[in-house]
Amino acid sequence: MATAFEHPYVPRELHLPGYVPCFLSQKDILVPYLGTSLVGVALLWLFSGRLSKISKTDRLLMCWWAFTGLTHIILEGYFAFSPGFYKEKTPHFLAEVWKEYSKGDSRYAARDAGVVTVEGITAVIEGPASLLAVYAIASRKPYSYILQFAICLGQLYGCLVYFITALLEGDNFSTSLYYYWAYYIGANSSWVIIPTLIAIRSWNKINAAFKVEKKTKPL
């Protein structure tokens, strides 16, 4: 078993007693993760097509919320509540994911308090809320747009805290530029771009609903 300082992360003096190197290669981690995600999204897309009066946009949103909800609960939930993931002596897939991702942001291996807090809140609150959004869209619930808007704000706030704290601490947590752009920037960009677009759409839908109510309300 590897001892302290025999990890690949930055800074090199990062103390990780009992660290065990990755058992799985990057390919062995990414292919199952992406494959499972694509299959799940495809199945939900096909299922949502059976629902009446559901637009293609709403079907896409259902797929997004299901994907992001399960990611928050399973992947981020495991990280938040598994402080010794880097010590796993067997190839536990979720532990392998975070050991690999830590090459792009060593704050995960170091159990940075800010990162753990953001991920914990995301897993416990935003994860279930995202799955609720899938149900709300499918059932055409009146709170659907308000719920989506609220989740998006939470995701965007979490991303801001995530990136700003890294900048304030020197933004030097990646083992190479490849991992910086592929993991730290690339893997997180979806949770900046997509929530922004959904928030704008939800805001417009809510505004439109209030305008209609105002016009129909008797004087």
Tab-separated table of C-alpha atoms in Angstrom:
chain	number	residue	atom	x	y	z
A	1	MET	CA	0.000	0.000	0.000
A	2	ALA	CA	1.207	3.502	-0.819
A	3	THR	CA	2.318	5.682	2.056
A	4	ALA	CA	1.967	9.426	2.587
A	5	PHE	CA	3.213	11.708	-0.212
A	6	GLU	CA	3.126	8.907	-2.820
A	7	HIS	CA	0.015	10.359	-4.397
A	8	PRO	CA	-0.148	12.136	-7.790
A	9	TYR	CA	-1.887	15.252	-6.533
A	10	VAL	CA	-0.883	18.907	-6.191
A	11	PRO	CA	0.586	20.224	-3.947
A	12	ARG	CA	3.028	17.360	-3.524
A	13	GLU	CA	3.215	17.952	0.234
A	14	LEU	CA	-0.496	17.230	0.584
A	15	HIS	CA	-0.806	14.783	3.485
A	16	LEU	CA	-2.928	11.741	2.579
A	17	PRO	CA	-2.089	8.978	5.071
A	18	GLY	CA	-3.081	5.552	3.804
A	19	TYR	CA	-3.533	6.677	0.198
A	20	VAL	CA	-4.104	3.816	-2.267
A	21	PRO	CA	-3.516	4.505	-5.993
A	22	CYS	CA	-6.290	4.056	-8.552
A	23	PHE	CA	-7.043	0.465	-9.512
A	24	LEU	CA	-8.949	1.495	-12.657
A	25	SER	CA	-7.645	3.420	-15.650
A	26	GLN	CA	-9.253	6.609	-16.875
A	27	LYS	CA	-10.937	4.623	-19.661
A	28	ASP	CA	-12.275	2.020	-17.203
A	29	ILE	CA	-13.833	4.831	-15.172
A	30	LEU	CA	-15.212	7.113	-17.881
A	31	VAL	CA	-16.645	4.514	-20.270
A	32	PRO	CA	-18.975	2.832	-17.717
A	33	TYR	CA	-19.999	6.205	-16.256
A	34	LEU	CA	-20.772	7.817	-19.604
A	35	GLY	CA	-22.309	4.618	-20.980
A	36	THR	CA	-24.645	4.167	-18.018
A	37	SER	CA	-25.629	7.840	-18.163
A	38	LEU	CA	-26.416	7.680	-21.893
A	39	VAL	CA	-28.499	4.514	-21.491
A	40	GLY	CA	-30.452	6.063	-18.620
A	41	VAL	CA	-31.083	9.284	-20.545
A	42	ALA	CA	-32.126	7.326	-23.652
A	43	LEU	CA	-34.604	5.215	-21.688
A	44	LEU	CA	-36.148	8.283	-20.077
A	45	TRP	CA	-36.349	10.007	-23.470
A	46	LEU	CA	-38.253	7.030	-24.888
A	47	PHE	CA	-40.526	6.830	-21.839
A	48	SER	CA	-41.295	10.548	-21.906
A	49	GLY	CA	-42.381	10.198	-25.539
A	50	ARG	CA	-45.348	8.173	-24.319
A	51	LEU	CA	-46.612	11.062	-22.220
A	52	SER	CA	-49.261	13.248	-23.797
A	53	LYS	CA	-48.780	16.989	-24.292
A	54	ILE	CA	-45.088	16.902	-23.358
A	55	SER	CA	-42.937	18.993	-25.694
A	56	LYS	CA	-39.486	17.918	-26.853
A	57	THR	CA	-37.996	20.693	-24.751
A	58	ASP	CA	-39.699	19.351	-21.637
A	59	ARG	CA	-38.559	15.832	-22.504
A	60	LEU	CA	-34.978	17.077	-22.731
A	61	LEU	CA	-35.403	18.844	-19.401
A	62	MET	CA	-36.686	15.626	-17.824
A	63	CYS	CA	-33.566	13.835	-19.067
A	64	TRP	CA	-31.303	16.575	-17.710
A	65	TRP	CA	-32.948	16.677	-14.303
A	66	ALA	CA	-32.856	12.892	-13.990
A	67	PHE	CA	-29.173	12.797	-14.934
A	68	THR	CA	-28.152	15.677	-12.685
A	69	GLY	CA	-30.326	14.458	-9.807
A	70	LEU	CA	-28.832	10.962	-9.788
A	71	THR	CA	-25.337	12.423	-10.220
A	72	HIS	CA	-25.859	14.663	-7.191
A	73	ILE	CA	-27.294	11.902	-5.006
A	74	ILE	CA	-25.083	8.964	-5.966
A	75	LEU	CA	-21.762	10.428	-7.059
A	76	GLU	CA	-21.560	13.595	-4.979
A	77	GLY	CA	-23.383	11.991	-2.077
A	78	TYR	CA	-20.741	9.268	-1.909
A	79	PHE	CA	-17.961	11.861	-1.838
A	80	ALA	CA	-19.606	14.002	0.828
A	81	PHE	CA	-20.128	11.106	3.211
A	82	SER	CA	-16.995	9.025	2.459
A	83	PRO	CA	-14.033	10.910	3.930
A	84	GLY	CA	-11.639	8.002	3.432
A	85	PHE	CA	-12.409	7.258	-0.219
A	86	TYR	CA	-8.745	7.584	-1.207
A	87	LYS	CA	-7.860	4.755	1.207
A	88	GLU	CA	-10.084	2.151	-0.481
A	89	LYS	CA	-8.065	-1.047	-0.902
A	90	THR	CA	-10.509	-2.571	-3.396
A	91	PRO	CA	-11.666	-1.104	-6.737
A	92	HIS	CA	-14.838	0.558	-5.439
A	93	PHE	CA	-16.091	2.363	-8.540
A	94	LEU	CA	-17.257	5.567	-6.834
A	95	ALA	CA	-14.000	5.846	-4.895
A	96	GLU	CA	-12.106	5.390	-8.163
A	97	VAL	CA	-14.125	8.197	-9.758
A	98	TRP	CA	-13.096	10.645	-7.045
A	99	LYS	CA	-9.469	9.531	-6.948
A	100	GLU	CA	-9.344	10.160	-10.684
A	101	TYR	CA	-11.233	13.475	-10.520
A	102	SER	CA	-8.915	14.700	-7.763
A	103	LYS	CA	-6.199	14.914	-10.423
A	104	GLY	CA	-8.138	17.915	-11.697
A	105	ASP	CA	-8.928	19.323	-8.246
A	106	SER	CA	-6.942	17.968	-5.301
A	107	ARG	CA	-9.266	19.708	-2.856
A	108	TYR	CA	-11.445	16.604	-3.126
A	109	ALA	CA	-8.693	14.264	-1.953
A	110	ALA	CA	-7.745	16.818	0.724
A	111	ARG	CA	-11.367	16.998	1.946
A	112	ASP	CA	-11.442	20.794	1.693
A	113	ALA	CA	-14.187	22.033	4.025
A	114	GLY	CA	-15.743	24.334	1.426
A	115	VAL	CA	-15.893	21.627	-1.239
A	116	VAL	CA	-17.331	19.047	1.161
A	117	THR	CA	-19.988	21.524	2.293
A	118	VAL	CA	-21.031	22.460	-1.253
A	119	GLU	CA	-21.149	18.823	-2.365
A	120	GLY	CA	-23.054	17.751	0.742
A	121	ILE	CA	-25.745	20.396	0.277
A	122	THR	CA	-25.939	19.558	-3.410
A	123	ALA	CA	-26.414	15.844	-2.709
A	124	VAL	CA	-28.970	16.225	0.071
A	125	ILE	CA	-31.073	19.112	-1.285
A	126	GLU	CA	-30.506	19.641	-4.992
A	127	GLY	CA	-30.371	15.934	-5.852
A	128	PRO	CA	-33.872	15.047	-4.610
A	129	ALA	CA	-35.200	18.399	-5.867
A	130	SER	CA	-33.929	17.560	-9.364
A	131	LEU	CA	-35.798	14.250	-9.340
A	132	LEU	CA	-38.880	16.103	-8.118
A	133	ALA	CA	-38.496	18.362	-11.164
A	134	VAL	CA	-38.717	15.290	-13.419
A	135	TYR	CA	-42.046	14.390	-11.805
A	136	ALA	CA	-43.273	17.999	-11.903
A	137	ILE	CA	-42.589	18.311	-15.640
A	138	ALA	CA	-44.124	14.920	-16.460
A	139	SER	CA	-47.220	15.719	-14.379
A	140	ARG	CA	-47.405	19.319	-15.595
A	141	LYS	CA	-47.472	20.623	-12.038
A	142	PRO	CA	-47.967	24.390	-11.633
A	143	TYR	CA	-44.833	24.660	-9.474
A	144	SER	CA	-42.606	23.143	-12.165
A	145	TYR	CA	-40.963	26.370	-13.366
A	146	ILE	CA	-40.519	27.810	-9.880
A	147	LEU	CA	-38.877	24.569	-8.757
A	148	GLN	CA	-36.545	24.468	-11.763
A	149	PHE	CA	-35.615	28.116	-11.262
A	150	ALA	CA	-34.806	27.496	-7.588
A	151	ILE	CA	-32.644	24.446	-8.343
A	152	CYS	CA	-30.764	26.359	-11.029
A	153	LEU	CA	-29.995	29.177	-8.615
A	154	GLY	CA	-28.670	26.642	-6.126
A	155	GLN	CA	-26.484	24.981	-8.749
A	156	LEU	CA	-25.123	28.283	-10.016
A	157	TYR	CA	-24.421	29.469	-6.472
A	158	GLY	CA	-22.573	26.229	-5.761
A	159	CYS	CA	-20.484	26.645	-8.907
A	160	LEU	CA	-19.624	30.231	-7.997
A	161	VAL	CA	-18.467	29.188	-4.531
A	162	TYR	CA	-16.535	26.285	-6.053
A	163	PHE	CA	-14.627	28.360	-8.596
A	164	ILE	CA	-14.170	31.533	-6.525
A	165	THR	CA	-12.746	29.701	-3.502
A	166	ALA	CA	-10.259	27.966	-5.819
A	167	LEU	CA	-9.170	31.326	-7.235
A	168	LEU	CA	-8.788	32.827	-3.767
A	169	GLU	CA	-6.621	29.878	-2.736
A	170	GLY	CA	-4.298	30.165	-5.736
A	171	ASP	CA	-6.079	27.992	-8.321
A	172	ASN	CA	-3.283	25.426	-8.231
A	173	PHE	CA	-4.976	22.098	-7.589
A	174	SER	CA	-4.564	20.258	-10.924
A	175	THR	CA	-1.745	17.874	-11.748
A	176	SER	CA	-1.552	19.177	-15.348
A	177	LEU	CA	-3.256	21.491	-17.831
A	178	TYR	CA	-4.988	18.458	-19.333
A	179	TYR	CA	-6.737	17.605	-16.055
A	180	TYR	CA	-7.397	21.272	-15.379
A	181	TRP	CA	-9.333	21.738	-18.606
A	182	ALA	CA	-10.825	18.256	-18.887
A	183	TYR	CA	-11.954	17.783	-15.281
A	184	TYR	CA	-11.949	21.082	-13.413
A	185	ILE	CA	-13.349	23.200	-16.268
A	186	GLY	CA	-14.889	20.710	-18.684
A	187	ALA	CA	-16.679	18.448	-16.223
A	188	ASN	CA	-18.203	21.413	-14.394
A	189	SER	CA	-19.125	23.625	-17.348
A	190	SER	CA	-22.442	21.817	-17.889
A	191	TRP	CA	-23.587	22.899	-14.417
A	192	VAL	CA	-22.941	26.520	-15.358
A	193	ILE	CA	-24.260	26.679	-18.925
A	194	ILE	CA	-27.347	24.453	-18.694
A	195	PRO	CA	-28.722	25.822	-15.376
A	196	THR	CA	-28.254	29.358	-16.736
A	197	LEU	CA	-30.336	28.535	-19.824
A	198	ILE	CA	-33.005	26.738	-17.782
A	199	ALA	CA	-33.166	29.592	-15.266
A	200	ILE	CA	-33.739	32.114	-18.062
A	201	ARG	CA	-36.451	29.933	-19.618
A	202	SER	CA	-38.164	29.365	-16.257
A	203	TRP	CA	-38.027	33.079	-15.444
A	204	ASN	CA	-39.669	33.920	-18.774
A	205	LYS	CA	-42.375	31.280	-18.243
A	206	ILE	CA	-43.139	32.587	-14.744
A	207	ASN	CA	-43.278	36.183	-16.019
A	208	ALA	CA	-45.579	35.185	-18.863
A	209	ALA	CA	-47.927	33.439	-16.430
A	210	PHE	CA	-48.150	36.521	-14.201
A	211	LYS	CA	-48.827	38.752	-17.210
A	212	VAL	CA	-51.711	36.520	-18.298
A	213	GLU	CA	-53.110	36.499	-14.758
A	214	LYS	CA	-52.853	40.284	-14.570
A	215	LYS	CA	-54.740	40.714	-17.865
A	216	THR	CA	-57.533	38.315	-16.873
A	217	LYS	CA	-57.905	39.608	-13.327
A	218	PRO	CA	-61.062	41.758	-13.018
A	219	LEU	CA	-60.608	45.367	-12.010
